[in-house]
Coordinates of C-alpha atoms in Angstrom, one line a residue:
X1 CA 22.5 -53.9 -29.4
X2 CA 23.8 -54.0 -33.1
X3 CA 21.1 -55.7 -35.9
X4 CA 23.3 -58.4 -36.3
X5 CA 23.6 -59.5 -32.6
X6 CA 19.8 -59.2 -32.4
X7 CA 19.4 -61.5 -35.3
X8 CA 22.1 -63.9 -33.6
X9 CA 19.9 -63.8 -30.6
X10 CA 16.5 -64.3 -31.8
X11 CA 18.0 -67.4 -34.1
X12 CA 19.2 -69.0 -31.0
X13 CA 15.8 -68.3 -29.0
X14 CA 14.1 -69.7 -32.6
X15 CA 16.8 -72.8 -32.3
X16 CA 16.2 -73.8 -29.2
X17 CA 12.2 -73.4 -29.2
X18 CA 12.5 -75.9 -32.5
X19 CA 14.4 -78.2 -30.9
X20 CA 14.0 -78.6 -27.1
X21 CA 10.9 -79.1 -24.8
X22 CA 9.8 -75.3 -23.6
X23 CA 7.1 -73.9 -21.6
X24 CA 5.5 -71.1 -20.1
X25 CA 5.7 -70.8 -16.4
X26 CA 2.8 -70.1 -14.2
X27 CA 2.7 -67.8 -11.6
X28 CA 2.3 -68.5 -7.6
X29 CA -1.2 -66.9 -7.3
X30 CA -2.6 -68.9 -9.9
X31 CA -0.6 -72.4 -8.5
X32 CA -2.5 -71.5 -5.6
X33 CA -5.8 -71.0 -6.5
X34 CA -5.7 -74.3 -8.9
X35 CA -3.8 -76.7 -6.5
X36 CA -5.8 -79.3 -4.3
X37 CA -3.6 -80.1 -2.0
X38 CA -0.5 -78.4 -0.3
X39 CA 1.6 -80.9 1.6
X40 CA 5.1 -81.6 3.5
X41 CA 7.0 -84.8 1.8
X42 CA 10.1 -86.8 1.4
X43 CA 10.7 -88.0 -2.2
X44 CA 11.4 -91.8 -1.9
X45 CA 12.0 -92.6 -5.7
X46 CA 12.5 -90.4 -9.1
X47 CA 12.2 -91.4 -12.9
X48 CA 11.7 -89.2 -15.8
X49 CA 7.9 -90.0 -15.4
X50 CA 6.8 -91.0 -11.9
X51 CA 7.9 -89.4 -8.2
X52 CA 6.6 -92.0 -5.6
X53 CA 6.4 -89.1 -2.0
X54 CA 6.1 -90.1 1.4
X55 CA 3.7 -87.9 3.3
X56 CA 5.0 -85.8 6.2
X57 CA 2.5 -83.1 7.1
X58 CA -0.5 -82.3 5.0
X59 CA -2.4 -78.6 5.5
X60 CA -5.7 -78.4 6.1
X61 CA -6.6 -81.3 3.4
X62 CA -5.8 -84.5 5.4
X63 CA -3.6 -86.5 3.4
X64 CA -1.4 -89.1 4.2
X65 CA 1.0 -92.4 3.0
X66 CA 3.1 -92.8 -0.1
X67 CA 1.6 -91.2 -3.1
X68 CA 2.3 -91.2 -6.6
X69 CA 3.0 -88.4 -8.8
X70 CA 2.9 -88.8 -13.1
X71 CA 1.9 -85.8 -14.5
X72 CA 1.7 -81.6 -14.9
X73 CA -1.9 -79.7 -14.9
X74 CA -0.6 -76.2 -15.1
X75 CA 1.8 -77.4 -18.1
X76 CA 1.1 -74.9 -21.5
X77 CA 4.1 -76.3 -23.7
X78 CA 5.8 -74.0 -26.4
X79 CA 7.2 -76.3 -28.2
X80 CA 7.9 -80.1 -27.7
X81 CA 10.7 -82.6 -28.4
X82 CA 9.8 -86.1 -29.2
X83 CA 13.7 -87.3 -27.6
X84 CA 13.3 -85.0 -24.6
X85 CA 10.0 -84.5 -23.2
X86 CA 8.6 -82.7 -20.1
X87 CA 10.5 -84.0 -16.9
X88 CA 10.3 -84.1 -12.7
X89 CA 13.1 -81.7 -11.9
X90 CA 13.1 -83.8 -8.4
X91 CA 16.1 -85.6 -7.0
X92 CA 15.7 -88.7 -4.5
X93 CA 16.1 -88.0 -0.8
X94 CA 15.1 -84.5 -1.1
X95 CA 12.2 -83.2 1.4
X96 CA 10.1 -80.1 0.7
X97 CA 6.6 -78.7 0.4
X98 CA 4.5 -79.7 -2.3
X99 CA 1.5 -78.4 -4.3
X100 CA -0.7 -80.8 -6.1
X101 CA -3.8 -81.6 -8.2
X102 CA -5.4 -85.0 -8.0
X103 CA -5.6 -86.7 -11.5
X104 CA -8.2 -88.7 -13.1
X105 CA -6.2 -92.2 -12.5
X106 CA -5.9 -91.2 -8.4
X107 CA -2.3 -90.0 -8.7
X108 CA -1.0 -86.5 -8.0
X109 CA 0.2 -83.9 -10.4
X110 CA 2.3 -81.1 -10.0
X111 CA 1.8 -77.8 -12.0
X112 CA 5.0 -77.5 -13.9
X113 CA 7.7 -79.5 -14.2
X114 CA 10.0 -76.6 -12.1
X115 CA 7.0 -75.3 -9.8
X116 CA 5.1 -76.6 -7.0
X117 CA 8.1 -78.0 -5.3
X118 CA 9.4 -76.1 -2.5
X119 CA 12.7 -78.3 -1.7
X120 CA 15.0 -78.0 1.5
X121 CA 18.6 -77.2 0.6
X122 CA 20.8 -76.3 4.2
X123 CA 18.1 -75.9 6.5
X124 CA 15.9 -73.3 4.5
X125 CA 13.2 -73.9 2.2
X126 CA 14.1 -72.7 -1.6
X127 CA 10.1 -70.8 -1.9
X128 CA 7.9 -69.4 -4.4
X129 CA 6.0 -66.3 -3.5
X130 CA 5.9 -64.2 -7.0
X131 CA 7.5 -66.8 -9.7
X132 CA 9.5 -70.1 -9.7
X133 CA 12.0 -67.1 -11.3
X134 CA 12.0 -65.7 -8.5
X135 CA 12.8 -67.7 -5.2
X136 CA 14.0 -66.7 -1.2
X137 CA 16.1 -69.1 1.1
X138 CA 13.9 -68.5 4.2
X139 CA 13.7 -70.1 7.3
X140 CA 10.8 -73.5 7.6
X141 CA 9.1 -71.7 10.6
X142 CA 8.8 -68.8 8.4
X143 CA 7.6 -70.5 5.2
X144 CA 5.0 -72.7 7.6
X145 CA 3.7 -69.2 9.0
X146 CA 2.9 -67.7 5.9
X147 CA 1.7 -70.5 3.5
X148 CA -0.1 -71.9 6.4
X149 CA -2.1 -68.5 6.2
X150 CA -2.2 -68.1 2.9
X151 CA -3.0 -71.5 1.7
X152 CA -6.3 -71.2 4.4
X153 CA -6.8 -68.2 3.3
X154 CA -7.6 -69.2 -0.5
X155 CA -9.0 -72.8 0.4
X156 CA -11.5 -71.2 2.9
X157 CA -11.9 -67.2 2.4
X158 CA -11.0 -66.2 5.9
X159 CA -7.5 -67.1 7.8
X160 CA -6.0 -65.5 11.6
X161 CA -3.5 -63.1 10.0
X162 CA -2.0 -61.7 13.0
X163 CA 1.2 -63.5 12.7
X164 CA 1.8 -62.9 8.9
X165 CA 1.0 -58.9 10.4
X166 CA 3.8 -59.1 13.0
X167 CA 6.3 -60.7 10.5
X168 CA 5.6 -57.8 8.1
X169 CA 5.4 -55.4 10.5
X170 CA 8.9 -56.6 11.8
X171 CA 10.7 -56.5 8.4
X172 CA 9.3 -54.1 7.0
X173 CA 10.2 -51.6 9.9
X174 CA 14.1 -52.6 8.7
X175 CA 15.8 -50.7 6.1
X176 CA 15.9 -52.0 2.6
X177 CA 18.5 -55.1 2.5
X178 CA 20.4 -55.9 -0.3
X179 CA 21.9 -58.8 -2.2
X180 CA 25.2 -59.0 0.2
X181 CA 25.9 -61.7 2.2
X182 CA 25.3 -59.9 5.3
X183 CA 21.7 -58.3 3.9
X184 CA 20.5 -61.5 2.3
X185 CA 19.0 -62.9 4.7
X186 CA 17.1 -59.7 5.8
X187 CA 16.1 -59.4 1.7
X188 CA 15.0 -62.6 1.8
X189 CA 11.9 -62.3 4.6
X190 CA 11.4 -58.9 3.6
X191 CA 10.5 -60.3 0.0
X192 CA 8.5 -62.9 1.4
X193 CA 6.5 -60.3 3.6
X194 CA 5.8 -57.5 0.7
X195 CA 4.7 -60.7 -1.4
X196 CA 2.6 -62.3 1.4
X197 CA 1.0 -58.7 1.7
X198 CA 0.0 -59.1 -1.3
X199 CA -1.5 -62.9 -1.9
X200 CA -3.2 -61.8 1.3
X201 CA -4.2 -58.6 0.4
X202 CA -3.3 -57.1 3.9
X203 CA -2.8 -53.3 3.5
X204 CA 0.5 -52.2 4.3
X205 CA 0.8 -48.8 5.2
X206 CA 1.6 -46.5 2.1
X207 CA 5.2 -44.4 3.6
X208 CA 6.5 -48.0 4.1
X209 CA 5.7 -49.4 0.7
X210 CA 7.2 -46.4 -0.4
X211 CA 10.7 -47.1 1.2
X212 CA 10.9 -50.1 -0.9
X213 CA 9.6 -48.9 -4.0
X214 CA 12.1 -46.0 -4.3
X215 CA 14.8 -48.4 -3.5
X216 CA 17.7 -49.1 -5.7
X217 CA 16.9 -53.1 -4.9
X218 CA 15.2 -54.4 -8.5
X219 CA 12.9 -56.8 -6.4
X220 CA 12.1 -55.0 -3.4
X221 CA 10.8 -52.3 -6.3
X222 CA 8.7 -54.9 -8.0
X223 CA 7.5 -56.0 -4.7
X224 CA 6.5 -53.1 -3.3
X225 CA 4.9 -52.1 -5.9
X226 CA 2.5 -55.2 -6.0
X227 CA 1.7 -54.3 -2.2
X228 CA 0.6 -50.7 -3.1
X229 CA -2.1 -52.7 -5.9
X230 CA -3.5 -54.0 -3.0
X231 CA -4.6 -50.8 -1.6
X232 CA -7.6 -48.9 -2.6
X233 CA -6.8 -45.2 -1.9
X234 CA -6.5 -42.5 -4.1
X235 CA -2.9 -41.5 -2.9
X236 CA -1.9 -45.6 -3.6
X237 CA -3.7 -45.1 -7.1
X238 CA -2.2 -41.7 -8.2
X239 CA 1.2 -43.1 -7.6
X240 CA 0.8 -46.2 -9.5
X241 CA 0.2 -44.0 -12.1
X242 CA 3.3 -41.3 -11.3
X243 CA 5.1 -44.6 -11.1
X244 CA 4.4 -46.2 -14.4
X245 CA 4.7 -42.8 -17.0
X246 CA 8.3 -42.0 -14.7
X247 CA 12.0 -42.7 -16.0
X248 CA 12.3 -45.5 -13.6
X249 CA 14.2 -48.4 -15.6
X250 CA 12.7 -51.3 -14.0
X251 CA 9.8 -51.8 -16.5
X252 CA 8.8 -54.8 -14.9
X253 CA 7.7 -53.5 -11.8
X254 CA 6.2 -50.9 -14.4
X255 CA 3.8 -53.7 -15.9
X256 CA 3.1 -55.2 -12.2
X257 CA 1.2 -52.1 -11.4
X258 CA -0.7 -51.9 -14.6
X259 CA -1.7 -55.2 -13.9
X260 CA -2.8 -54.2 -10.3
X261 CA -5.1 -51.4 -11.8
X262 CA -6.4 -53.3 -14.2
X263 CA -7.3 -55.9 -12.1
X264 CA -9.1 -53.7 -9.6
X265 CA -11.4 -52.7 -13.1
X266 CA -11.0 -48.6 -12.1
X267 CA -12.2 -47.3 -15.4
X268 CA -11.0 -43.9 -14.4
X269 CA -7.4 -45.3 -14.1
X270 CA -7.5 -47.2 -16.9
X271 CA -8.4 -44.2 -18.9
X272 CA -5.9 -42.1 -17.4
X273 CA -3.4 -45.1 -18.2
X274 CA -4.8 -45.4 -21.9
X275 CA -4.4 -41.4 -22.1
X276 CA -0.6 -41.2 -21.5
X277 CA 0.2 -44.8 -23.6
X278 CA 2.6 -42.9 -25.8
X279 CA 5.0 -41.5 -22.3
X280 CA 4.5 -45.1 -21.2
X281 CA 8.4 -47.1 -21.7
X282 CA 8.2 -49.7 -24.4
X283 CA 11.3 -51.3 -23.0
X284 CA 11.8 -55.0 -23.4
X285 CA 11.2 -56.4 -19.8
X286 CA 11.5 -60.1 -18.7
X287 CA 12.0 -63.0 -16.1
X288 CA 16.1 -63.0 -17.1
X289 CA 17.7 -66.2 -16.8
X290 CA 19.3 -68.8 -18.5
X291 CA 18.4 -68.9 -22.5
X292 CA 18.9 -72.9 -21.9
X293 CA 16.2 -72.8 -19.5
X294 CA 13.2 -75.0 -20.7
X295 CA 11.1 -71.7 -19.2
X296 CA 12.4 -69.5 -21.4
X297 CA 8.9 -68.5 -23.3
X298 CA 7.5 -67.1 -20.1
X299 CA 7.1 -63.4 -21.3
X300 CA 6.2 -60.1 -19.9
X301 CA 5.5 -57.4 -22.2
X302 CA 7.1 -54.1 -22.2
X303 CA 4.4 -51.3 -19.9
X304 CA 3.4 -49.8 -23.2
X305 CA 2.3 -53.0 -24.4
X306 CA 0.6 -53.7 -21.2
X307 CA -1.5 -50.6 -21.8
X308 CA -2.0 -51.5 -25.0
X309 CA -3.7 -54.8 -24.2
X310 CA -6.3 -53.2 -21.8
X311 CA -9.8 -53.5 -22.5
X312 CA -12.6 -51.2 -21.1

């Protein structure tokens, strides 16, 4: 990329953060852990400031009627604009699965204006496992089995995970499917099973992860690699590590399993990480997308940046 192009570039992302409404998107884990409610609903009536939802199905937290939703509680702006304020990306008519926070005034909020709605389009639920970035068309039953799970298993500690297990089990046993339309579908439940491994933290035997982590497919990669942070072996650590210092392109699986080892606190790995900093790629990684998107300051660092932010 020539000097000039770059400059173009960052003048437009400068431009549009002085002049539109932007904001950092959260991830799914975190929606989870901070929601209140998760619930199945049909949305009756849409303005730029109040959704009005009739309640289908609630999970585990009974909830029920018409409720009102007026506000974001996961919403970190980057910058604001006074004509075009943060607004429900919600249409009328549409049903889906919602996750919520009860305000101080008794009505509902979602997280961010474009997360915490799981809509319906042609029979599939359009879901969140890793980032609103990142969505699968998969199949209601499906999307019931696991959230069901995982949403018990982080409002109570404990959840029957024997069907998640089969559903993994069954996909995961498939080769690695790709992005054509005969494969999508396959890609699709085997993303949601690798990422339901790990908001579960279900060890997945290490050979399989593998499979998917030496794929060509960019997600399946990043996926896979978020499953092997959930295991505590040696073998699972030492490859994180091979991983991370390799000539593998796809930094942001890269900073995924940093993250894993610095979240499981292994001073010896994070050493060992801190050690090779200067093999580590310092490669611009990122969510992609549209440079019109009101997400667009959701940021991942480059890996070498990643190592240079941990703290022993």
């Amino acid at each position: 990329m020539t000097k000039k192009i770059y400059f173009l570039l960052a003048f437009v992302f400068y431009f549009i953060q002085a002049n539109a409404t932007t904001w950092r998107e959260p991830w799914q884990k975190e929606i989870i852990e901070k929601s209140d409610c998760l619930v199945y609903g049909r949305v009756l009536t849409v303005s730029d400031t109040l959704v009005t939802v009739s309640i289908q199905k609630s999970f585990i937290k009974p909830l029920t009627g018409v409720i009102k939703i007026d506000a974001f509680f996961m919403l970190e702006l980057c910058s604001y604009s006074g004509g075009h304020g943060p607004e429900f990306d919600i249409k009328q008519g549409e049903e889906g699965y919602f996750f919520l926070k009860k305000g101080e005034n008794g009505n509902y909020q979602l997280p961010t204006p474009t997360s915490g709605f799981h809509p319906i389009v042609d029979g599939k639920v359009y879901a969140t496992y890793r980032h609103s970035y990142h969505q699968a068309a998969i199949e209601v039953s499906v999307y019931e089995m696991t959230y069901s799970t995982i949403w018990k298993h982080y409002r109570t500690g404990k959840s029957d995970i024997t069907e998640v297990k089969k559903f993994i089990q069954e996909y995961l046993s498939k080769p690695v499917a790709s992005f054509e339309d005969d494969e999508i579908d396959v890609f699709f439940n085997q993303h949601a099973a690798l990422e339901s491994a790990y908001l579960l933290e279900i060890p997945i035997d290490f050979t399989i992860l593998k499979k998917f982590s030496e794929s060509s497919n960019y997600h399946s990669q990043i996926s896979a690699i978020r499953a092997i942070g959930v295991l505590d072996s040696k073998e699972a650590k030492d490859y994180l590590i091979e991983f991370i210092t390799s000539d593998n392109e796809n930094n942001f699986a890269k900073v995924m399993g940093i993250w894993s080892i610095v979240n499981r606190g292994d001073k010896k790995y994070l050493k060992e990480l801190i050690k090779k900093k200067d093999i580590i790629s310092d490669g611009e990684t990122g969510f992609g997308g549209n440079i019109m998107d009101p997400r667009v300051c959701t940021s991942i660092p480059s890996p070498k940046q990643a190592v240079g932010n941990i703290k022993l």
